[in-house]
Tab-separated table of C-alpha atoms in Angstrom:
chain	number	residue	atom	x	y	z
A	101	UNK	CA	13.793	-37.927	5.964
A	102	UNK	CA	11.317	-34.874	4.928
A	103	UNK	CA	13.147	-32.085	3.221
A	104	UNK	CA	13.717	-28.910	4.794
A	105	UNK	CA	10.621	-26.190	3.906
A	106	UNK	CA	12.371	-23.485	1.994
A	107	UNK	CA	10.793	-19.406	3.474
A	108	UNK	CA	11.642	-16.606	1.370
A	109	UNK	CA	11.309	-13.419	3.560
A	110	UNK	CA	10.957	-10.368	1.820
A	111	UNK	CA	12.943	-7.111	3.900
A	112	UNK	CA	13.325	-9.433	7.044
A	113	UNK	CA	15.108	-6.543	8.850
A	114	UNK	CA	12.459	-4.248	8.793
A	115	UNK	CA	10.114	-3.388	10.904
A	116	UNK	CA	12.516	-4.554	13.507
A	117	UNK	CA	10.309	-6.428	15.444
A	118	UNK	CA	9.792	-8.942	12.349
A	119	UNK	CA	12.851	-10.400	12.634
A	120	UNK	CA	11.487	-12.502	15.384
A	121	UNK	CA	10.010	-14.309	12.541
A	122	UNK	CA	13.363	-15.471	11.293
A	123	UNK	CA	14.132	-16.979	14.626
A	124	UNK	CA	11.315	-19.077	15.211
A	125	UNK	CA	11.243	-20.094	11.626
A	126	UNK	CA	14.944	-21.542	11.928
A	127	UNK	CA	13.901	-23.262	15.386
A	128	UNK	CA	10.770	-25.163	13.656
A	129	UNK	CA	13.488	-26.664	11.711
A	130	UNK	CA	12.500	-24.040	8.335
A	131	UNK	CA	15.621	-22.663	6.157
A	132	UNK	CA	15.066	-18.691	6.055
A	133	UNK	CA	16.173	-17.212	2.731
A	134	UNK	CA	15.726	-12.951	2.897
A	135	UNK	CA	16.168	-11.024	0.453
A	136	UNK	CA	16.375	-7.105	1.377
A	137	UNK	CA	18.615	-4.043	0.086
A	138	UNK	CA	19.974	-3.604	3.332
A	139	UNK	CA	24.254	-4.337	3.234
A	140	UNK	CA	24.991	-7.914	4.781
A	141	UNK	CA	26.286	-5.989	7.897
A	142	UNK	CA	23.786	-3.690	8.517
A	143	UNK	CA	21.198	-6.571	9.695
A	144	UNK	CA	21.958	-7.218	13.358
A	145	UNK	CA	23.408	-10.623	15.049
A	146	UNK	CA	20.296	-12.035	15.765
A	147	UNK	CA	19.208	-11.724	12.323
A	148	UNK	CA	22.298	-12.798	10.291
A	149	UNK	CA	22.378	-15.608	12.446
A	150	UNK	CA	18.432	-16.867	12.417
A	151	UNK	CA	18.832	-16.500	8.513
A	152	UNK	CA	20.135	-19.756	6.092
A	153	UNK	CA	21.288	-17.297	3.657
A	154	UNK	CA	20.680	-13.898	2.590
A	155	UNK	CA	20.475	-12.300	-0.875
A	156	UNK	CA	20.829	-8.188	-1.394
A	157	UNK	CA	19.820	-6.621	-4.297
A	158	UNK	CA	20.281	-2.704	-5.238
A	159	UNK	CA	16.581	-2.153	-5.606
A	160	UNK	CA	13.520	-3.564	-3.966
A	161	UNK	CA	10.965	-2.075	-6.300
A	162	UNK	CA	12.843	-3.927	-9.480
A	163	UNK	CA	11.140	-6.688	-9.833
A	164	UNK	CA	13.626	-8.606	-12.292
A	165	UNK	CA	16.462	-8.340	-9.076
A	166	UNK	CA	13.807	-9.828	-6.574
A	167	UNK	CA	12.834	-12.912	-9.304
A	168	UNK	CA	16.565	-13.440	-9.870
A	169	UNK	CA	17.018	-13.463	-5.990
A	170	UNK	CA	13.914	-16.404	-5.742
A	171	UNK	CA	15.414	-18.239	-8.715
A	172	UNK	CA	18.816	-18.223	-7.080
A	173	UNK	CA	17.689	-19.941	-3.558
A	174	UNK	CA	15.051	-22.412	-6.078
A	175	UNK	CA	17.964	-23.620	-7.342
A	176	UNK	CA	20.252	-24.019	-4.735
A	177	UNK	CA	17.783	-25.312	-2.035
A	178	UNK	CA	15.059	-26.554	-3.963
A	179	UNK	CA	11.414	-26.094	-4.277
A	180	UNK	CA	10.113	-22.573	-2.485
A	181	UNK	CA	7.207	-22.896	-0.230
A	182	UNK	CA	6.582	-19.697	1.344
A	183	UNK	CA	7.493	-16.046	0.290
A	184	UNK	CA	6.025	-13.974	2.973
A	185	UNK	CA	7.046	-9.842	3.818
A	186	UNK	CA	4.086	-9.102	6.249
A	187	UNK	CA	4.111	-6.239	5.213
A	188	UNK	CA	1.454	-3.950	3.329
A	189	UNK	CA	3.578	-2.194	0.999
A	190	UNK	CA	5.041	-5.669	-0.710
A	191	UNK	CA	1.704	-7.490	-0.654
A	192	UNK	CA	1.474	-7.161	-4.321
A	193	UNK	CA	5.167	-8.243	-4.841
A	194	UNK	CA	4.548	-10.752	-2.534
A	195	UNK	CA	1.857	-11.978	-4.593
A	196	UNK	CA	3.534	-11.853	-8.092
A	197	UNK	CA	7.039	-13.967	-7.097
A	198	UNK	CA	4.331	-16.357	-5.723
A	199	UNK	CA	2.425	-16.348	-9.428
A	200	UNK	CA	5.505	-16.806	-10.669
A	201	UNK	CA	7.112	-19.166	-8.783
A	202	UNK	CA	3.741	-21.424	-7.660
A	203	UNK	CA	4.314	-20.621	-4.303
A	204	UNK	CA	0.729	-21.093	-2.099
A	205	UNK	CA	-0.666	-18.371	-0.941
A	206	UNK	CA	-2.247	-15.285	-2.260
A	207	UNK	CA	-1.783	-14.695	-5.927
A	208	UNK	CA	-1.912	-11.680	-8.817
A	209	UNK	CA	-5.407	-12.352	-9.409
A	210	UNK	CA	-5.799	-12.482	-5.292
A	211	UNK	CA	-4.586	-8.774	-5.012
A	212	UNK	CA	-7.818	-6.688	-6.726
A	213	UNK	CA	-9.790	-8.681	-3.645
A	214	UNK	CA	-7.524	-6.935	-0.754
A	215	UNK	CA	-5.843	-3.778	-2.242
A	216	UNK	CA	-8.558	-1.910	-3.482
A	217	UNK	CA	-11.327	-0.050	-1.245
A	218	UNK	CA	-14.218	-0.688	-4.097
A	219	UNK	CA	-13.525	-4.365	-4.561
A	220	UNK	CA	-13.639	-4.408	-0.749
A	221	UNK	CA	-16.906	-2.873	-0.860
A	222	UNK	CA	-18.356	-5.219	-3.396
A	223	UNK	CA	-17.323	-8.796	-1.363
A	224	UNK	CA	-18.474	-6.846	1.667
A	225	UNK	CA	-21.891	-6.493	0.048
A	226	UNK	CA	-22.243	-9.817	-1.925
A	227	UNK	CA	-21.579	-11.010	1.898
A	228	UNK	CA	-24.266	-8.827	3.341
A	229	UNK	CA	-21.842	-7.133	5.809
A	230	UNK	CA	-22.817	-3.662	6.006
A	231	UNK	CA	-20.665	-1.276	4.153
A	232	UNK	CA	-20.708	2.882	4.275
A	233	UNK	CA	-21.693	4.307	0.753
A	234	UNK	CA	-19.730	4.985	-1.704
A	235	UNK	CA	-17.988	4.445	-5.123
A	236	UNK	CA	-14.780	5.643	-7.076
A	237	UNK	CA	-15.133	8.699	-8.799
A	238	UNK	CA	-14.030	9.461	-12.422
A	239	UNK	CA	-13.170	13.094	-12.352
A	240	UNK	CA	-14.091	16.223	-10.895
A	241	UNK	CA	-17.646	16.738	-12.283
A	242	UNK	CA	-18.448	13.050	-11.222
A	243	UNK	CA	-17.380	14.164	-7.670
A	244	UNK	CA	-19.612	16.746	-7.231
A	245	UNK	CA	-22.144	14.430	-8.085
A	246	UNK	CA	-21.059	12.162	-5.997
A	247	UNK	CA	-20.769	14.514	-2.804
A	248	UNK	CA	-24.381	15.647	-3.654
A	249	UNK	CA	-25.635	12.373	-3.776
A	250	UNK	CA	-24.004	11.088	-0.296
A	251	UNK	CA	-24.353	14.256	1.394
A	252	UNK	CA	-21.633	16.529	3.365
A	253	UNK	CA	-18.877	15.433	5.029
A	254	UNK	CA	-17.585	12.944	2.778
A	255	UNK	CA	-14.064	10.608	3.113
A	256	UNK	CA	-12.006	10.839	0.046
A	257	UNK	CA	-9.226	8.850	0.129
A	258	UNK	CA	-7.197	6.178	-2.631
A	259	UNK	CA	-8.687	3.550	-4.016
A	260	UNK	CA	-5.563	1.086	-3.349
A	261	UNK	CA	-3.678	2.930	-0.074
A	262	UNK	CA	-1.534	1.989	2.706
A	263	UNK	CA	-2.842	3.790	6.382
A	264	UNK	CA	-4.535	7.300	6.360
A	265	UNK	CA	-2.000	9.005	3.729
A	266	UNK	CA	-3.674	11.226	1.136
A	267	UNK	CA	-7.383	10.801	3.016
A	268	UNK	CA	-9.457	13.620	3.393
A	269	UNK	CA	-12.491	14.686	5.380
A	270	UNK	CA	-14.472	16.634	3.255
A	271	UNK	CA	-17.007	18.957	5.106
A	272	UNK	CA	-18.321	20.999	1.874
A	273	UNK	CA	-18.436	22.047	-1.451
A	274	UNK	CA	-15.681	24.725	-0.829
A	275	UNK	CA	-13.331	22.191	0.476
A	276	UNK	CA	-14.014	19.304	-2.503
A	277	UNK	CA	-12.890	22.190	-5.107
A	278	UNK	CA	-9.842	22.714	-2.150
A	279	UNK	CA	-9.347	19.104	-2.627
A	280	UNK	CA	-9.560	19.094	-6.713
A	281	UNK	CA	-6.282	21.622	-6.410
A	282	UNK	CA	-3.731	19.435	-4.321
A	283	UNK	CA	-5.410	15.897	-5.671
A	284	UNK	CA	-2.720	13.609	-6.926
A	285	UNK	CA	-3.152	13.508	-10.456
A	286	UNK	CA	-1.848	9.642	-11.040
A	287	UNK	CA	-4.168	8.622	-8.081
A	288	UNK	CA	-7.726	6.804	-8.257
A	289	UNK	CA	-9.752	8.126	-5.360
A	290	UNK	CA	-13.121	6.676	-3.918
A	291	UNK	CA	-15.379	9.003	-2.403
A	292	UNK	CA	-17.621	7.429	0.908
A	293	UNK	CA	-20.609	8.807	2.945
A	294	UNK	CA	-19.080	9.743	6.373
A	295	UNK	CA	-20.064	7.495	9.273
A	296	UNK	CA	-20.140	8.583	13.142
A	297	UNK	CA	-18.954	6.045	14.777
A	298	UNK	CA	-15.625	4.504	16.430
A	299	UNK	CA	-13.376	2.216	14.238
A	300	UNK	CA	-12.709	-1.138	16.006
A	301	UNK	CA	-11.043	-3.861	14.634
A	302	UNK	CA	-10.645	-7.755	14.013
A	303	UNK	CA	-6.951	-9.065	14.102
A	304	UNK	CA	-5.901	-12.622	14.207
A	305	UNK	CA	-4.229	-15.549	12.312
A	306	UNK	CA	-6.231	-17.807	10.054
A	307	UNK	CA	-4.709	-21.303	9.226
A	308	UNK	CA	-4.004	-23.085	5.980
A	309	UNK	CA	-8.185	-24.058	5.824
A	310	UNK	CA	-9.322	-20.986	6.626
A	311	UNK	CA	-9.831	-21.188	10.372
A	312	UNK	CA	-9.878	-18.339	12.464
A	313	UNK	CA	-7.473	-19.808	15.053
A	314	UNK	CA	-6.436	-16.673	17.220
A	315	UNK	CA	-8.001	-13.431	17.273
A	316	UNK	CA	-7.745	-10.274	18.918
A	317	UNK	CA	-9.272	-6.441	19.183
A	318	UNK	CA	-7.776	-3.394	19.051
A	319	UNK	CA	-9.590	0.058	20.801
A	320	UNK	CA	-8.634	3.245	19.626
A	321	UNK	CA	-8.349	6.446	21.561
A	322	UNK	CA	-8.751	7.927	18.070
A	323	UNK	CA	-9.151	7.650	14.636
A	324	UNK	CA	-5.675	7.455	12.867
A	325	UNK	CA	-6.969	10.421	10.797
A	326	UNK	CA	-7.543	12.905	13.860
A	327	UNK	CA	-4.564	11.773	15.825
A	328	UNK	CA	-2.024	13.665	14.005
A	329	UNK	CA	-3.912	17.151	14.833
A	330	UNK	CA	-5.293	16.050	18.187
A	331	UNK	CA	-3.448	17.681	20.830
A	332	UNK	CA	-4.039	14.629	23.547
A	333	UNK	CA	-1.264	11.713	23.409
A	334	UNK	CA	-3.063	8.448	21.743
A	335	UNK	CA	-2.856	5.339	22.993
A	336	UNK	CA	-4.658	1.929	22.001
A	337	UNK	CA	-5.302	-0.968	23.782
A	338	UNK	CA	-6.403	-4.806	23.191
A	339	UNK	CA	-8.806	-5.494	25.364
A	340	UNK	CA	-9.536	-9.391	27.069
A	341	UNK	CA	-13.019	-9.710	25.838
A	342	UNK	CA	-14.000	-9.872	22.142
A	343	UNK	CA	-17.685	-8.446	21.522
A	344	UNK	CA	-19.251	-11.163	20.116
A	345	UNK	CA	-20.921	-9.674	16.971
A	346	UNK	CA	-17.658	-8.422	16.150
A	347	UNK	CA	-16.488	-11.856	16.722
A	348	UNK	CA	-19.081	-13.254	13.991
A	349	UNK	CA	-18.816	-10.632	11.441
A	350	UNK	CA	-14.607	-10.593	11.399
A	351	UNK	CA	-15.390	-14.824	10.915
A	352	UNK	CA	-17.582	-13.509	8.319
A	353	UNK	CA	-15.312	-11.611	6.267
A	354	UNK	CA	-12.286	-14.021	7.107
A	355	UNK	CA	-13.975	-16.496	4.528
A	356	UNK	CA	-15.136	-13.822	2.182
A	357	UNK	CA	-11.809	-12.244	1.276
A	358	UNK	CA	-10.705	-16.202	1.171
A	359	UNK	CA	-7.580	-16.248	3.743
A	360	UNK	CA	-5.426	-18.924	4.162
A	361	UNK	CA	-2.580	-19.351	6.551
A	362	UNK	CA	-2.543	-15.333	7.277
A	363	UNK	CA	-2.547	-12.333	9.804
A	364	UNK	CA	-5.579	-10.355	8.958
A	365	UNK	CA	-6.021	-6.961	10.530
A	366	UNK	CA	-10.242	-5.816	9.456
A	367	UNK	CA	-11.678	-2.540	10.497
A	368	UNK	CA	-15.216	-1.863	11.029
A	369	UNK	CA	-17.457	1.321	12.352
A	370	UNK	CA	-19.565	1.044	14.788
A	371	UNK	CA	-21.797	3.394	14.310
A	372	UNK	CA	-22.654	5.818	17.271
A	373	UNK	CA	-26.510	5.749	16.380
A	374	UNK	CA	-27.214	2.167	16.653
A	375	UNK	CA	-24.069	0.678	18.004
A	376	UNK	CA	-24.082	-2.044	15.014
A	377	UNK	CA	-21.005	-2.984	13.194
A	378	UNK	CA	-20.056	-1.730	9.571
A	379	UNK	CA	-17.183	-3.219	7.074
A	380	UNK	CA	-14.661	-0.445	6.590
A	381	UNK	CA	-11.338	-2.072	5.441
A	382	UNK	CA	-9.384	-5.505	4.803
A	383	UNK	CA	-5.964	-5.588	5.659
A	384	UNK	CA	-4.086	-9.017	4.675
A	385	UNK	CA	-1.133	-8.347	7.067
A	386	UNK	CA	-0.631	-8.208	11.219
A	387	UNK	CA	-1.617	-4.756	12.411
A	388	UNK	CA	0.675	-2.239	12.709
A	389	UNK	CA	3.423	-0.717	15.431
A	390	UNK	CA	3.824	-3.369	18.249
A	391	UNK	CA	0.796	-4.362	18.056
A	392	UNK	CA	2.062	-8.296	16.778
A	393	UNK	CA	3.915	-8.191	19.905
A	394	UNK	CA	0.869	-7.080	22.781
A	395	UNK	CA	-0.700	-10.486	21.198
A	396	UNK	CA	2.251	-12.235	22.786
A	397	UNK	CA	1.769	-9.973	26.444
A	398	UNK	CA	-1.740	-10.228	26.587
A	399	UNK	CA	-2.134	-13.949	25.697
A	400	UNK	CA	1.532	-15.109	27.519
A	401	UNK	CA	2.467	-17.088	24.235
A	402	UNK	CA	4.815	-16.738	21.539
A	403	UNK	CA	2.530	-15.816	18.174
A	404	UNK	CA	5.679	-15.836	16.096
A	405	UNK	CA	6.369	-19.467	17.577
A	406	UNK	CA	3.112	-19.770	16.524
A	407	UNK	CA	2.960	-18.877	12.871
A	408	UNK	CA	5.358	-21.130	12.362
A	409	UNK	CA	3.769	-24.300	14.072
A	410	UNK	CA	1.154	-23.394	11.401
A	411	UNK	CA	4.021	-23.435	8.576
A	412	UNK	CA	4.887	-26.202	9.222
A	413	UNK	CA	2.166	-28.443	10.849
A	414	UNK	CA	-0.930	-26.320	10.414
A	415	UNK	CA	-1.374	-26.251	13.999
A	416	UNK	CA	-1.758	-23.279	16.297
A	417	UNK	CA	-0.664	-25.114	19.772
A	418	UNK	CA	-0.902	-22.417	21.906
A	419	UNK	CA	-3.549	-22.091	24.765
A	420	UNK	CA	-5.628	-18.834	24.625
A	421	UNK	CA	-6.964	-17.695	28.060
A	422	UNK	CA	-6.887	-14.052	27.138
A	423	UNK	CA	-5.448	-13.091	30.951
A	424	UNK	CA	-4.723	-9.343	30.337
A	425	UNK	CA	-5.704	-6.282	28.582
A	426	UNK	CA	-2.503	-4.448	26.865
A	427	UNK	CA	-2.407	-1.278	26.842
A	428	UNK	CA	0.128	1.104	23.929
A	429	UNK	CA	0.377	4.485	25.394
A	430	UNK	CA	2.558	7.840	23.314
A	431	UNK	CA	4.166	10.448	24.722
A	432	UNK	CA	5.327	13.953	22.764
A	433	UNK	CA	8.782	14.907	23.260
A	434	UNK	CA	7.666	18.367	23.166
A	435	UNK	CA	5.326	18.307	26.109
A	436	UNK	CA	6.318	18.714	30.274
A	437	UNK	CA	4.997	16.014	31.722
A	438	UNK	CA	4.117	15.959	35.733
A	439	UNK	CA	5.407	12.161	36.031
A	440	UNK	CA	8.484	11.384	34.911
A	441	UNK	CA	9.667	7.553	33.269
A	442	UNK	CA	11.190	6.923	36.894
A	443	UNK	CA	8.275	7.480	38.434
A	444	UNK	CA	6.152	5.495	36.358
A	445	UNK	CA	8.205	3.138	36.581
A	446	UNK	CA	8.134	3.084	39.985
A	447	UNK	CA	4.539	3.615	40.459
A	448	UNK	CA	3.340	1.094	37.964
A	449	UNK	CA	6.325	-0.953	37.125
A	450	UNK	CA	4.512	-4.472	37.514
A	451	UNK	CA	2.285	-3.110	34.885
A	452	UNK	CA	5.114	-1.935	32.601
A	453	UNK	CA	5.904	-4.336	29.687
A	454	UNK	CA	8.222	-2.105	27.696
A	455	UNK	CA	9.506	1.666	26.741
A	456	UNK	CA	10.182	2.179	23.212
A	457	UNK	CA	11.453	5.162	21.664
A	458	UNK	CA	9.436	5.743	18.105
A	459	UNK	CA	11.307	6.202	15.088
A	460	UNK	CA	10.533	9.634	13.379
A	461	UNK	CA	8.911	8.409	10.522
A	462	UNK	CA	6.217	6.862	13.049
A	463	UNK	CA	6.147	9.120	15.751
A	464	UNK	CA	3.407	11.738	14.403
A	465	UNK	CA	1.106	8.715	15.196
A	466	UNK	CA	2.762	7.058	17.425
A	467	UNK	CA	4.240	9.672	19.911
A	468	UNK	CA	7.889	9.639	20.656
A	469	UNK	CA	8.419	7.578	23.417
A	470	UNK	CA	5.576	4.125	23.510
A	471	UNK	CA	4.894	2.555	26.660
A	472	UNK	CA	3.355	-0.824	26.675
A	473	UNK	CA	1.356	-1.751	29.579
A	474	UNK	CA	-0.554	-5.512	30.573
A	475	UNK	CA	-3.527	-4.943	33.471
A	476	UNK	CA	-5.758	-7.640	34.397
A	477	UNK	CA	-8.638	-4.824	35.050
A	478	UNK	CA	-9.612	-2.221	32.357
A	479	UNK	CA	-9.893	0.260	35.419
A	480	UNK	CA	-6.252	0.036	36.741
A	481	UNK	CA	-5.359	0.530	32.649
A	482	UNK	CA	-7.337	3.899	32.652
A	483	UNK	CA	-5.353	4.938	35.863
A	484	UNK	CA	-2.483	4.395	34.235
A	485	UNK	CA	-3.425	6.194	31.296
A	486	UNK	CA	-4.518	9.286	32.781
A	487	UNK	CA	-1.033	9.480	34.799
A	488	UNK	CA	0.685	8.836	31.644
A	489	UNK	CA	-0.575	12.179	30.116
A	490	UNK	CA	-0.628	14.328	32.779
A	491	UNK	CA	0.912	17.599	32.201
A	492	UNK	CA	2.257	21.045	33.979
């Protein structure tokens, strides 16, 4: 009989939409192992019971508690073959248990490739993917060369970053010297030419050879960095047709960055001038908010189900036939809106997939209240949005 595969998830509990992980890990027959600082009884039912066993340790960012954790479940279950967080912010601890503990998967010598913006830039141009100028800057006085050089407004933002955090728009020389005064000090920034254009993305799940073998867009009403201070709600949407030179490019960079059994989540400009597509950013992980789960109502499959056929077969089993566009739509708490949730509900309710309320720490970006939509049109989906945001 073949042994049991052995998953280490790191902080399965969080965001809580991961979990789902756990439980179609256990059904394909995988023990689940999680490790988190979370108390024993502060993970729900559904958790506690999709996980084999679960190890708590005091502090996630001590590294010696998380090896002892691995080491604990290597020896009482045997050989580890996956230790997996999905998350951006433990990608590099991720990648060191796996060093240490010959796990596949990315590695420490992996993480230079898809944590920093300039080694980005570099694969992206060794590819010949198209890439906004740019470079990491060594102090002040190199800046103002820089920003001289690439022309006003810039992007400033951190070389290795999670999101929009600590990114700046930079429209002159007044504001760089602004910038010098509130700059992180322990921070490496890169400084880019700024590109007119809408960010669009390339999401998806790559098997253990490299194939591309789902993939998905996502349209934004905004740019992450504007919706904060933009007074209109945002909303996003994955749309049922993949442009095709987006399709070929994300394929592109798939095989650059070297991904293997992964969710990849790759942004790219296109520009407004020539409508051509532009490498912004890699990100080794699914994309953020609920978006992992409007791959499941806009495709009417199970991607979680899926990532683990791939586990443990390598094989993605699900048909794609794309049948509807999903739609995320915020609302503020603070604003009177015409239409209330009954009436929505009752106006569009075949439409309506879900109502979330947003945790705080999300909703500056993601509104307060999310409501995910599924149209087969993209002209019913406007409707919709338009009533959404209606206001006294």
């Amino acid at each position: 009989m073949d042994r049991k595969l052995n998953f280490v998830m790191i902080s399965p509990h969080f965001p809580k939409n991961y979990e789902t992980f756990a439980h179609r890990l256990k059904e394909a027959g995988i023990n689940t192992l999680g490790i988190a600082d979370a108390s024993y009884d502060e993970l729900s039912d559904g958790l506690k019971s999709a996980l084999t066993e679960y190890y708590k340790v005091d502090d996630m960012n001590d590294y010696d508690q998380l090896y002892r954790a691995v080491g604990y479940f290597a020896h009482k279950y045997g050989k580890i073959d996956r230790i997996e967080s999905h998350n951006e912010y433990w990608l590099e601890t991720d990648a060191k248990l796996r060093t240490d503990f010959n796990v596949f998967g990315f590695k420490d010598e992996d993480m230079e490739s898809v944590k920093t913006k300039s080694k980005m830039k570099e694969i992206f141009r060794k590819n010949k993917i198209p890439v906004a100028k740019g470079r990491v800057f060594t102090d002040d006085k190199d800046a103002r060369i820089l920003s001289s050089e690439l022309g006003f407004p810039v992007i400033v933002k951190p070389n290795s970053g999670v999101g929009s955090s600590d990114t700046y728009k930079i429209k002159s020389k007044q504001e760089l010297e602004e910038f010098f005064t509130k700059k992180s000090p322990d921070v490496i920034y890169i400084m880019e030419e700024y590109i007119e254009g809408d960010v669009v993305t390339f999401d998806g799940l790559v098997d253990r050879d490299g194939n591309v073998v789902f993939s998905s867009t996502i349209v934004y009403s905004n740019t992450v960095l504007d919706i904060i201070s933009d007074p209109e709600d945002m909303y996003y949407f994955l749309p049922r047709e993949i442009p095709r030179d987006l399709s070929k490019l994300g394929e592109k960079c798939v095989k650059a960055f070297g991904l293997k059994e992964r969710f990849f989540h790759f942004e790219f400009f296109r520009t407004k001038s020539d409508g051509k597509l532009m490498g912004l950013e890699v990100n080794c992980r699914p994309p953020g908010g609920l978006t992992i789960d409007m791959f499941n109502y806009a495709n009417d499959f199970d991607i979680f189900k899926e990532y683990a056929n791939l586990v443990k077969f390598n094989e993605f089993r699900a048909e794609i036939t794309r049948p509807y566009n999903c739609l995320y739509a915020a609302r503020k708490g603070h604003k009177n809106y015409v239409h209330s949730i009954d009436d929505i509900k009752n106006k569009y309710g075949e439409n309506l997939v879900d109502i979330q309320s947003v945790p705080g720490v999300f909703s500056a970006i993601m509104g307060n209240e999310g409501y995910i939509f599924k149209t087969t049109d993209l002209d019913k989906m406007f409707e919709i949005i338009q009533y959404l945001r209606k206001t006294n």
